[in-house]
mmCIF file with all atom_site columns, C-alpha atoms in Angstrom:
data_model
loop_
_atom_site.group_PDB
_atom_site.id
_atom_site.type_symbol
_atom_site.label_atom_id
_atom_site.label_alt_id
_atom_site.label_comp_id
_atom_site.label_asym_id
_atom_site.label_entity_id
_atom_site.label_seq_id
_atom_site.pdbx_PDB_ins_code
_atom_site.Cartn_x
_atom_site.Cartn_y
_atom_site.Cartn_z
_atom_site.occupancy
_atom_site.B_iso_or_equiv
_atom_site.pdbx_formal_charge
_atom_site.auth_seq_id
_atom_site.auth_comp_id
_atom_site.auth_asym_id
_atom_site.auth_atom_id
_atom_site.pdbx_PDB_model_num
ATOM 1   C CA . UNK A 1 1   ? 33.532 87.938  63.004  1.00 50.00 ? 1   UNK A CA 1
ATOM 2   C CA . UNK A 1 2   ? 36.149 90.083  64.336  1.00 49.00 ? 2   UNK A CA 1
ATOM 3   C CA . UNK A 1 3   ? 39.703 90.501  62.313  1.00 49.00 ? 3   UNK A CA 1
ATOM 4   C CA . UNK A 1 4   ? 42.763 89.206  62.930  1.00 51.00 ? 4   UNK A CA 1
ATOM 5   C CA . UNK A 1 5   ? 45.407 90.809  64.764  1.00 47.00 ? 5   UNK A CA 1
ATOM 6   C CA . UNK A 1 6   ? 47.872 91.431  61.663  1.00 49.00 ? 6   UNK A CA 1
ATOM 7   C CA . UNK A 1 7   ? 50.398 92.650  64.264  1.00 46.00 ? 7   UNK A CA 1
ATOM 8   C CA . UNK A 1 8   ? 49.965 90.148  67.076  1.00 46.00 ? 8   UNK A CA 1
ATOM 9   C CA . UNK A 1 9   ? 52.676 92.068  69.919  1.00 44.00 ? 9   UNK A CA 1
ATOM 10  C CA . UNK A 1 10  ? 50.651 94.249  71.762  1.00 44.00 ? 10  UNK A CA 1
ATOM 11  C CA . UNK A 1 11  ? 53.592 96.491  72.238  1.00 43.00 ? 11  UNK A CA 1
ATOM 12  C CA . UNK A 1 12  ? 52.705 99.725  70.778  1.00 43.00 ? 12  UNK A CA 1
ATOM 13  C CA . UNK A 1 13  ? 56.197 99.918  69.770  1.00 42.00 ? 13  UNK A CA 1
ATOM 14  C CA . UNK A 1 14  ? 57.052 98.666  66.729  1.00 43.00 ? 14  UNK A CA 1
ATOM 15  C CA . UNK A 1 15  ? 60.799 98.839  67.413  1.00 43.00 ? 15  UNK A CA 1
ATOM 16  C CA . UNK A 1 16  ? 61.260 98.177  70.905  1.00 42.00 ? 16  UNK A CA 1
ATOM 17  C CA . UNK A 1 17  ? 64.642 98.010  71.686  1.00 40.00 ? 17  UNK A CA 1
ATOM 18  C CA . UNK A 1 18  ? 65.805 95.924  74.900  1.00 40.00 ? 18  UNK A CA 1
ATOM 19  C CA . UNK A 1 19  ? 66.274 98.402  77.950  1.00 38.00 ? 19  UNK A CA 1
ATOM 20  C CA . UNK A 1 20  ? 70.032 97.890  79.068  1.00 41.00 ? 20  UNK A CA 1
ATOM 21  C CA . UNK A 1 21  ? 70.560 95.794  82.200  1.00 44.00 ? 21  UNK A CA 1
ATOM 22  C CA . UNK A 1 22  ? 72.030 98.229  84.855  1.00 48.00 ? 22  UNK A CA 1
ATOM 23  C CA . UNK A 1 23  ? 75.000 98.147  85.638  1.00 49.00 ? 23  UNK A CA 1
ATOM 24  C CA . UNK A 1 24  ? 75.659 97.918  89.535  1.00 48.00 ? 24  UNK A CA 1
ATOM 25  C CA . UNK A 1 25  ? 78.912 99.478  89.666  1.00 44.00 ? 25  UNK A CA 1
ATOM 26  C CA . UNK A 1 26  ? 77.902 102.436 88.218  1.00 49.00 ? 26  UNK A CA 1
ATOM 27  C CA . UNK A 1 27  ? 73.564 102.564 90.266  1.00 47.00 ? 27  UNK A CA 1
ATOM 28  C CA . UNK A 1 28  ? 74.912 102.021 93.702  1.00 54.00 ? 28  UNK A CA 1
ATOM 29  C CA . UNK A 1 29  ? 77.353 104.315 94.505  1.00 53.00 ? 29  UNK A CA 1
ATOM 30  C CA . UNK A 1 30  ? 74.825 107.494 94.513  1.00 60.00 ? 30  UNK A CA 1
ATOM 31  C CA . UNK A 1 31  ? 72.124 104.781 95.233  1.00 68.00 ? 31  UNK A CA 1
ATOM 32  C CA . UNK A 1 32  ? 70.719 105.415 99.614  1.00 77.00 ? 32  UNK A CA 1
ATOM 33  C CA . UNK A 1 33  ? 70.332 101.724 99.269  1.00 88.00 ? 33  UNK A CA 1
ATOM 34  C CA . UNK A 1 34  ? 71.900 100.164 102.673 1.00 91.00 ? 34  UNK A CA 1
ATOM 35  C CA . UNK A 1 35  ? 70.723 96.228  102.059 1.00 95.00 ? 35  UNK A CA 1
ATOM 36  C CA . UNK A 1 36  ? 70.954 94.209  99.069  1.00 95.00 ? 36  UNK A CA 1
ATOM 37  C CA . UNK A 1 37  ? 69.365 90.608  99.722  1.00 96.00 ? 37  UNK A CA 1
ATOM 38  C CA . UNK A 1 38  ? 70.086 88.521  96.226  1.00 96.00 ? 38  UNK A CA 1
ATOM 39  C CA . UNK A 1 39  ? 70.075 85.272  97.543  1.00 95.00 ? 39  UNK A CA 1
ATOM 40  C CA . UNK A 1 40  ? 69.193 83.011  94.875  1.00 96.00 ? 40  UNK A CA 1
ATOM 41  C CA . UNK A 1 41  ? 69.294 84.822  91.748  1.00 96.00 ? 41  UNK A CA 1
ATOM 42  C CA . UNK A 1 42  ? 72.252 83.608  90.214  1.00 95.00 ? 42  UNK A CA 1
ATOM 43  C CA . UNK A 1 43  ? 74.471 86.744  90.051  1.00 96.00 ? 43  UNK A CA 1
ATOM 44  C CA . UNK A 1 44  ? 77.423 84.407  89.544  1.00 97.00 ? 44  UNK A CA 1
ATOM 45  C CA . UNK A 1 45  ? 81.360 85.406  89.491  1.00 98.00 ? 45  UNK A CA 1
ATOM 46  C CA . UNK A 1 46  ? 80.383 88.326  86.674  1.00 97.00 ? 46  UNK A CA 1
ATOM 47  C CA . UNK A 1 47  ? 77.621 89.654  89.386  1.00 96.00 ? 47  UNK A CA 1
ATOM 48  C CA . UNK A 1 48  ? 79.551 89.611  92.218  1.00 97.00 ? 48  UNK A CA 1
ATOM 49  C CA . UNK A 1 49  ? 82.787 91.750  90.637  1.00 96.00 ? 49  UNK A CA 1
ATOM 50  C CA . UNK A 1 50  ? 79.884 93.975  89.405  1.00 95.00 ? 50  UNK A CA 1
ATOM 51  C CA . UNK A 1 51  ? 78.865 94.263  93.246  1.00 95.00 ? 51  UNK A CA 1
ATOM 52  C CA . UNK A 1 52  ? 82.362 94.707  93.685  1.00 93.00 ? 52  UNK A CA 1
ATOM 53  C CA . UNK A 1 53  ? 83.122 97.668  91.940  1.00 93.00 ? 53  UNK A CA 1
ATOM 54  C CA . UNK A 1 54  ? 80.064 99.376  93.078  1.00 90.00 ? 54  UNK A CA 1
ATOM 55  C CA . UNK A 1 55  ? 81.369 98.802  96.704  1.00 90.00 ? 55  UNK A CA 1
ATOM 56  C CA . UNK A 1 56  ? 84.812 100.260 95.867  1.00 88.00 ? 56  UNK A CA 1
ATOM 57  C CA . UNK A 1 57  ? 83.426 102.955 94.191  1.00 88.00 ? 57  UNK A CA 1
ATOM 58  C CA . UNK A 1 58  ? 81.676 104.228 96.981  1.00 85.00 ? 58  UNK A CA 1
ATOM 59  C CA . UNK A 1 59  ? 77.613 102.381 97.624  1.00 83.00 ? 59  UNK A CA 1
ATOM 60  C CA . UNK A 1 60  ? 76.595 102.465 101.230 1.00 88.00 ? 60  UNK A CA 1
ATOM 61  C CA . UNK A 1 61  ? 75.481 99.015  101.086 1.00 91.00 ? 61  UNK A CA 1
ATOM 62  C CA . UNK A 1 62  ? 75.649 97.619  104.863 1.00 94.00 ? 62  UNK A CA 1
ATOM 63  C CA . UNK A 1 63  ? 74.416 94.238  104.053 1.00 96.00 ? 63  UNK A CA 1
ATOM 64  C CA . UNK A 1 64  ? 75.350 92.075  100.542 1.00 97.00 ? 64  UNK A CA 1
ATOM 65  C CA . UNK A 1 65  ? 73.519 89.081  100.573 1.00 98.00 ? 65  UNK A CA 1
ATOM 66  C CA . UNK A 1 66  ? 74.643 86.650  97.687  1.00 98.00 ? 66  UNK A CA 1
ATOM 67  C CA . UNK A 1 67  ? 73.627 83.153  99.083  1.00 98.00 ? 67  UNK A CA 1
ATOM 68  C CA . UNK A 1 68  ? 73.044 80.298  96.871  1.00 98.00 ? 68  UNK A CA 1
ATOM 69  C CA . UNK A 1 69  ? 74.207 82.247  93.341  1.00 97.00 ? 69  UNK A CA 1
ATOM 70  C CA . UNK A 1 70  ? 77.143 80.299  91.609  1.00 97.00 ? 70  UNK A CA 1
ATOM 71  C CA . UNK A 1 71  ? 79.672 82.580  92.855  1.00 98.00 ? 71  UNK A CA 1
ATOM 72  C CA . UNK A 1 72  ? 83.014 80.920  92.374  1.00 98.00 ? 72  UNK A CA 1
ATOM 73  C CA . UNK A 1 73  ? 86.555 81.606  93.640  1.00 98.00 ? 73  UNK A CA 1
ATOM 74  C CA . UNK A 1 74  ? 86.533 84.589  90.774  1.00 98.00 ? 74  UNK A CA 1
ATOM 75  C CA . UNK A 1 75  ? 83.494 86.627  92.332  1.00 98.00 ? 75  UNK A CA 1
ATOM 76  C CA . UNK A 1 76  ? 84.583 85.142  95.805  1.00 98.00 ? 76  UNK A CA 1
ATOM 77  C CA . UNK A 1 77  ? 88.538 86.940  94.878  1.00 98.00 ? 77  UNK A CA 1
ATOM 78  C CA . UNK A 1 78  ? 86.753 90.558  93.218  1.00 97.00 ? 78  UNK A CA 1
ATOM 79  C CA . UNK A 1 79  ? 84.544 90.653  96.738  1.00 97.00 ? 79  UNK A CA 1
ATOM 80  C CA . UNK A 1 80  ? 87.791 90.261  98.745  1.00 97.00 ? 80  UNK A CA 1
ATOM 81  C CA . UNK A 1 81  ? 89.316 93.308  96.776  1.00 95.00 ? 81  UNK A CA 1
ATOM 82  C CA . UNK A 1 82  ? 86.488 95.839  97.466  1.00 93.00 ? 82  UNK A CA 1
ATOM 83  C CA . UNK A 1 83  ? 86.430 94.430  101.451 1.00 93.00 ? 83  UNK A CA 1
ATOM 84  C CA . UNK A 1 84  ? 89.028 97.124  102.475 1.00 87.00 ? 84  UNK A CA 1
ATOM 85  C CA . UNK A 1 85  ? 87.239 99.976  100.828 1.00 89.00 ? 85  UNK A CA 1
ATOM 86  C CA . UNK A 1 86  ? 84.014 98.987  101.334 1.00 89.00 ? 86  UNK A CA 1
ATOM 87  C CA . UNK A 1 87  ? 83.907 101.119 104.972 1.00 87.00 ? 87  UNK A CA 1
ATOM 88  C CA . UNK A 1 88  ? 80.023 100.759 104.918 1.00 91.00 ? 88  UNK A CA 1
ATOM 89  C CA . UNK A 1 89  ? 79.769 96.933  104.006 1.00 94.00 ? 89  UNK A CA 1
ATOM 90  C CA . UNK A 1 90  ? 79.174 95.268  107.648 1.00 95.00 ? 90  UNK A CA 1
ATOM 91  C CA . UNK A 1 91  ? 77.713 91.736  106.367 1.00 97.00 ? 91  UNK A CA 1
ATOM 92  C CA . UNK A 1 92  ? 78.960 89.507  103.263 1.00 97.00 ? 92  UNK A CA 1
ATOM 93  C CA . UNK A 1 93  ? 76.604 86.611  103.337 1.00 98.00 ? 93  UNK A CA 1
ATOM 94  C CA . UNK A 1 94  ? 78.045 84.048  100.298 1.00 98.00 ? 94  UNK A CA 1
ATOM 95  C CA . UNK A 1 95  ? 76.568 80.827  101.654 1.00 98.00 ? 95  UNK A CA 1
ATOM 96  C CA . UNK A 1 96  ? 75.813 78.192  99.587  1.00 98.00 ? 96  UNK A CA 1
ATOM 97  C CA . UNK A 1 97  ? 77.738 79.271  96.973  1.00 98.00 ? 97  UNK A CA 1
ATOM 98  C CA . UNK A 1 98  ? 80.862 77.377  94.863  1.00 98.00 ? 98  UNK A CA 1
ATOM 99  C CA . UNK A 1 99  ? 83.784 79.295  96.729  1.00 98.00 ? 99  UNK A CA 1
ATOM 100 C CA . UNK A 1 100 ? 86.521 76.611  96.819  1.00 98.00 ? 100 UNK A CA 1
ATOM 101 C CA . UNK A 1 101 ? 90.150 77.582  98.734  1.00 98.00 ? 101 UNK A CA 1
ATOM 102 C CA . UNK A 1 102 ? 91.366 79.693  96.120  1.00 98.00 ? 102 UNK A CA 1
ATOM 103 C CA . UNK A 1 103 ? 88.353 82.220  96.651  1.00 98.00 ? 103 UNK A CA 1
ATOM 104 C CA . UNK A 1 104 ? 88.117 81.458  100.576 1.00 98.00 ? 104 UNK A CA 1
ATOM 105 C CA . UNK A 1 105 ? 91.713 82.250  100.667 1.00 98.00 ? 105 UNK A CA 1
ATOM 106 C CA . UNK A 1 106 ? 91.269 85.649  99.125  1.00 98.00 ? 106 UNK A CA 1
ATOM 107 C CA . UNK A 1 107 ? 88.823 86.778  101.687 1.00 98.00 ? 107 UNK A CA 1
ATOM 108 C CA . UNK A 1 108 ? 90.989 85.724  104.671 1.00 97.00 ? 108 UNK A CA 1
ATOM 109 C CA . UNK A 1 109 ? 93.437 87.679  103.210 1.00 96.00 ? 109 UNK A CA 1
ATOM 110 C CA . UNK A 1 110 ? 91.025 90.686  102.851 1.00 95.00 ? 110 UNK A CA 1
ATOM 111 C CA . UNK A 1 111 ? 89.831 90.182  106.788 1.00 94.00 ? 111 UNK A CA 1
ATOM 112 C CA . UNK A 1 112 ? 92.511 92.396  107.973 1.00 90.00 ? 112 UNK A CA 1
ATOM 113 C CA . UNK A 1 113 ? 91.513 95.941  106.851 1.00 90.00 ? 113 UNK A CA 1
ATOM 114 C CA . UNK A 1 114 ? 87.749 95.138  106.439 1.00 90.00 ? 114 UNK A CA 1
ATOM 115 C CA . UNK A 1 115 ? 84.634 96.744  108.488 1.00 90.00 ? 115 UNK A CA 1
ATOM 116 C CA . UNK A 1 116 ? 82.939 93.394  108.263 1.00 93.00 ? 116 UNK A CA 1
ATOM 117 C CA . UNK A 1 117 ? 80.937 92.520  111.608 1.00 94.00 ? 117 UNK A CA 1
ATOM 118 C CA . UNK A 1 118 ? 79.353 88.973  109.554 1.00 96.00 ? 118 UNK A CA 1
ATOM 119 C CA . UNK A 1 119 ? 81.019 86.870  106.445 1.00 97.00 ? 119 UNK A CA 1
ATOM 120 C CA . UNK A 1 120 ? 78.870 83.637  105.925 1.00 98.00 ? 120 UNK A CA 1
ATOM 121 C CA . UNK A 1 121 ? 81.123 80.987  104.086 1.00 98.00 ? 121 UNK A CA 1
ATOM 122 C CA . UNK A 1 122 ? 78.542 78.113  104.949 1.00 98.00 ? 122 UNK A CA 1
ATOM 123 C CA . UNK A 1 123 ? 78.375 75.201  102.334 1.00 98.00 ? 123 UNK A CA 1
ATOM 124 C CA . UNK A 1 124 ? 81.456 76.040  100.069 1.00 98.00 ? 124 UNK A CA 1
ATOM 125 C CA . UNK A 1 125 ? 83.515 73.660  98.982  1.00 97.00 ? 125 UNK A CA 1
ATOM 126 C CA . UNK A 1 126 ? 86.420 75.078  101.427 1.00 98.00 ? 126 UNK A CA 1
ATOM 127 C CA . UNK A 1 127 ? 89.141 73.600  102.821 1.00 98.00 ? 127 UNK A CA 1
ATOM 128 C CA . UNK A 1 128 ? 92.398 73.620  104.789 1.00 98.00 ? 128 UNK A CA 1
ATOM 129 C CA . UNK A 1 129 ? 93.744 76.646  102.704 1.00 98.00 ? 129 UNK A CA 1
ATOM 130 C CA . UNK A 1 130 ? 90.694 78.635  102.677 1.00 98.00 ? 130 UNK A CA 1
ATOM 131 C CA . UNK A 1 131 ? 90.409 77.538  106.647 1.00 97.00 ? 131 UNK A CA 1
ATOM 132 C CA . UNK A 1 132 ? 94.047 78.701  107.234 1.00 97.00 ? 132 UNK A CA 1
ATOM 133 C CA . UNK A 1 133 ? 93.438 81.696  105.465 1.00 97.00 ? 133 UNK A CA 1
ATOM 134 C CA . UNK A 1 134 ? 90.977 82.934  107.033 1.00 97.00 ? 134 UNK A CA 1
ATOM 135 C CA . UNK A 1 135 ? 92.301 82.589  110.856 1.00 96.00 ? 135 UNK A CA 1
ATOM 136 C CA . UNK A 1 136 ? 95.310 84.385  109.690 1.00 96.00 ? 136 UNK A CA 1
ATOM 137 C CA . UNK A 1 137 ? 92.742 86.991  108.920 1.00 95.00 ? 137 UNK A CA 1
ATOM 138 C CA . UNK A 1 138 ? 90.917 86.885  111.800 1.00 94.00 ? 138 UNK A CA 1
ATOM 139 C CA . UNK A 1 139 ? 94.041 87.476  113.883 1.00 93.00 ? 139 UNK A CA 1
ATOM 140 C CA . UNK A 1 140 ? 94.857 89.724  111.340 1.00 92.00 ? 140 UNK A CA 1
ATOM 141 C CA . UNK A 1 141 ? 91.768 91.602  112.085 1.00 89.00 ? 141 UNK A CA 1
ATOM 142 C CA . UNK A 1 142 ? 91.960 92.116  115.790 1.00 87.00 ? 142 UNK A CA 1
ATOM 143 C CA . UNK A 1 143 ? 95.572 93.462  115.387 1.00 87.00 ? 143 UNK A CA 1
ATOM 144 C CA . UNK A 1 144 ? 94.834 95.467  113.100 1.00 84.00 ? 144 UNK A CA 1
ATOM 145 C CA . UNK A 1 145 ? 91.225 97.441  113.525 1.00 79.00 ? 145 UNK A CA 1
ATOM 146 C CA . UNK A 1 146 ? 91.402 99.677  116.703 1.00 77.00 ? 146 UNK A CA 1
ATOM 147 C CA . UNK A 1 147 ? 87.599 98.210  117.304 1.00 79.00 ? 147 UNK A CA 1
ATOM 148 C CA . UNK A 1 148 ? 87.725 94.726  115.797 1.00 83.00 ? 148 UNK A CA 1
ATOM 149 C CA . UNK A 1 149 ? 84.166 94.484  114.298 1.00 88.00 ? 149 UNK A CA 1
ATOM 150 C CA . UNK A 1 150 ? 84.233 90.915  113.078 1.00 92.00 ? 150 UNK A CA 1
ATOM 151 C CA . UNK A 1 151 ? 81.682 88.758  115.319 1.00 91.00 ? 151 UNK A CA 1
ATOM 152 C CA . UNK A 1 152 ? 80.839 85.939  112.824 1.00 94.00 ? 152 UNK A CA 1
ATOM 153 C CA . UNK A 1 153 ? 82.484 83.723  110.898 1.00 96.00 ? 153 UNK A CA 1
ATOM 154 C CA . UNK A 1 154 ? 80.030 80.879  109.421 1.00 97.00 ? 154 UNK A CA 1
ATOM 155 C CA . UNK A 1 155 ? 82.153 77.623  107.870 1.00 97.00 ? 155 UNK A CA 1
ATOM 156 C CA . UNK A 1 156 ? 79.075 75.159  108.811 1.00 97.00 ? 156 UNK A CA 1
ATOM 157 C CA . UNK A 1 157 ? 79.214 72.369  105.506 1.00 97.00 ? 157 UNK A CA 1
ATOM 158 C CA . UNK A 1 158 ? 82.598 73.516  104.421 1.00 98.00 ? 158 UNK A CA 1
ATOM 159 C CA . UNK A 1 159 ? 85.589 71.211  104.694 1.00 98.00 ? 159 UNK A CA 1
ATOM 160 C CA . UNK A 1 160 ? 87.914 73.436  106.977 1.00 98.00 ? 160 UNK A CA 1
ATOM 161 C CA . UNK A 1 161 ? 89.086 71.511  109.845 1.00 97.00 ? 161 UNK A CA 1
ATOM 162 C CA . UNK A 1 162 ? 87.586 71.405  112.882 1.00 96.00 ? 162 UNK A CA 1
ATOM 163 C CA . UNK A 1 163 ? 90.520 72.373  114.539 1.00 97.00 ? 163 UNK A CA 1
ATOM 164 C CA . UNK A 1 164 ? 91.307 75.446  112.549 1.00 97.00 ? 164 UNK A CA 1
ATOM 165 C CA . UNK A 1 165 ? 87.007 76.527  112.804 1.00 96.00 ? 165 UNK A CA 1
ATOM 166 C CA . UNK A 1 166 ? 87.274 75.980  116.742 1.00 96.00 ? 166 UNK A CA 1
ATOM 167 C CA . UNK A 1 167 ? 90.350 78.392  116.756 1.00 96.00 ? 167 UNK A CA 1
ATOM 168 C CA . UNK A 1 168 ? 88.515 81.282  114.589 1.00 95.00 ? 168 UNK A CA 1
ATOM 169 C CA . UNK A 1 169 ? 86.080 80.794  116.998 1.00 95.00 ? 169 UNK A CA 1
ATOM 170 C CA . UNK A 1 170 ? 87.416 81.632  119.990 1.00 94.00 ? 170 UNK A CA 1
ATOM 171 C CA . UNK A 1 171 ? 89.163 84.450  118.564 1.00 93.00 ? 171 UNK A CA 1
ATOM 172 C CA . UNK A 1 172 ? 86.217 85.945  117.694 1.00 93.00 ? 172 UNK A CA 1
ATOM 173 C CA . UNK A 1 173 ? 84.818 84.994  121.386 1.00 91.00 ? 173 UNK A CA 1
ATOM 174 C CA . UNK A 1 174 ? 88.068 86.671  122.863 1.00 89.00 ? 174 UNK A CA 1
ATOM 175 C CA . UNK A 1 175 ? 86.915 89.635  120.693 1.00 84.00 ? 175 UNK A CA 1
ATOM 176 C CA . UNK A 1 176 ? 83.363 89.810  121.174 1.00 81.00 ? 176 UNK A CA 1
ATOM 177 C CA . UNK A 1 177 ? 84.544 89.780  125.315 1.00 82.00 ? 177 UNK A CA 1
ATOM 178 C CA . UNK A 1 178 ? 87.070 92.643  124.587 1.00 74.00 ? 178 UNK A CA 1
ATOM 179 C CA . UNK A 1 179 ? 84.082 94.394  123.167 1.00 63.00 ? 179 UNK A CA 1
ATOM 180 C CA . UNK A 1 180 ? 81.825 94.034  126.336 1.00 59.00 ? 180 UNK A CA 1
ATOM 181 C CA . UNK A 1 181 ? 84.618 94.868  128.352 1.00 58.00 ? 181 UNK A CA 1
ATOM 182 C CA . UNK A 1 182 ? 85.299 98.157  126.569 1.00 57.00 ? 182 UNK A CA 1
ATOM 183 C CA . UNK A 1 183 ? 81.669 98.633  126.478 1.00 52.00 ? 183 UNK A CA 1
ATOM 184 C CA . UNK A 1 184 ? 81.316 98.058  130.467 1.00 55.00 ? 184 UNK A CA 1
ATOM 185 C CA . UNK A 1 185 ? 84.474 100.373 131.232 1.00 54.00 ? 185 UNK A CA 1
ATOM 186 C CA . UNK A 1 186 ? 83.372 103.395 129.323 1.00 55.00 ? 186 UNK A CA 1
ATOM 187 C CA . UNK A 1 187 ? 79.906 102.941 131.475 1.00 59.00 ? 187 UNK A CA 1
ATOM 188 C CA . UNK A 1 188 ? 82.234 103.233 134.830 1.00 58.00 ? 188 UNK A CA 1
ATOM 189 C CA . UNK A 1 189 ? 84.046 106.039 133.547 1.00 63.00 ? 189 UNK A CA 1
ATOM 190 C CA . UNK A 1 190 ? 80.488 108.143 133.169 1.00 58.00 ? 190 UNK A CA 1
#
């Protein structure tokens, strides 16, 4: 009959010490990585300043998806501060998340300066501020940018009025236009 196992891990280790988790703000910045799809995985408000600080410090991600991970108005607020220097970061996709006005509110006011060409708000728990917000940053946007990026603006299953959604919308129409129309002019002038 065969022995038992005194030492039942199989780890040949017999002090293995936990790995540290890494850290994204310091990974990404040096990291080639241009899409980061985490929808699901419950990065929460800690996560996404994490994600943050790794866009202000310099990663080249072009796409940050954090659907469906607990982010609150916290993470929703440290996103909004890393928008502006963030020049690579084209789509912020936080749908499904917990983002009441507070955190909807910060990224409206972060619209302005950002490269954004997509920011997914669908099913937060936003409202008249956060709807406000954001078509002040909208507008905001197209003064601002030389070549307004912003094309999408997703508030399905949030509680922004209807009114205010159908007025970010056809801004971003007019702007999406403006862009053909640039776009068809520079073909004349060749």
């Amino acid at each position: 009959s065969p022995s038992p196992n005194p030492n039942p891990n199989p780890n040949p280790n017999p002090n293995p010490s936990p790995s540290p988790s890494p850290n994204p703000s310091q990974a990404l910045p040096g990291c080639a990585l241009t899409e980061l799809h985490l929808g699901g995985c419950y990065v929460a408000d800690q996560g996404a300043a994490a994600l943050g600080a790794a866009l202000s410090a310099g990663a080249r991600l072009t796409t940050l998806d954090l659907s469906a991970n607990g982010v609150a108005d916290a993470g929703a607020a440290a996103l909004a501060d890393c928008m502006a220097s963030a020049v690579a970061l084209q789509a912020l996709l936080l749908g499904g998340n917990n983002i009441g006005d507070a955190g909807g509110v910060a990224l409206g006011d972060a619209l302005g300066p950002a490269r954004l060409h997509t920011l997914d708000l669908k099913d937060n728990g936003l409202g008249a501020g956060a709807g406000a917000a954001l078509l002040r940053g909208v507008i905001s946007h197209s003064q601002l940018q030389a070549q307004p990026s912003l094309t999408t603006l997703e508030l399905a299953g949030t509680e922004v009025p209807y009114a205010t959604a159908l007025r970010c919308e056809a801004k971003l129409r007019a702007l999406r236009r403006g862009r053909a129309d640039e776009s068809r002019a520079r073909l004349h002038e060749r």
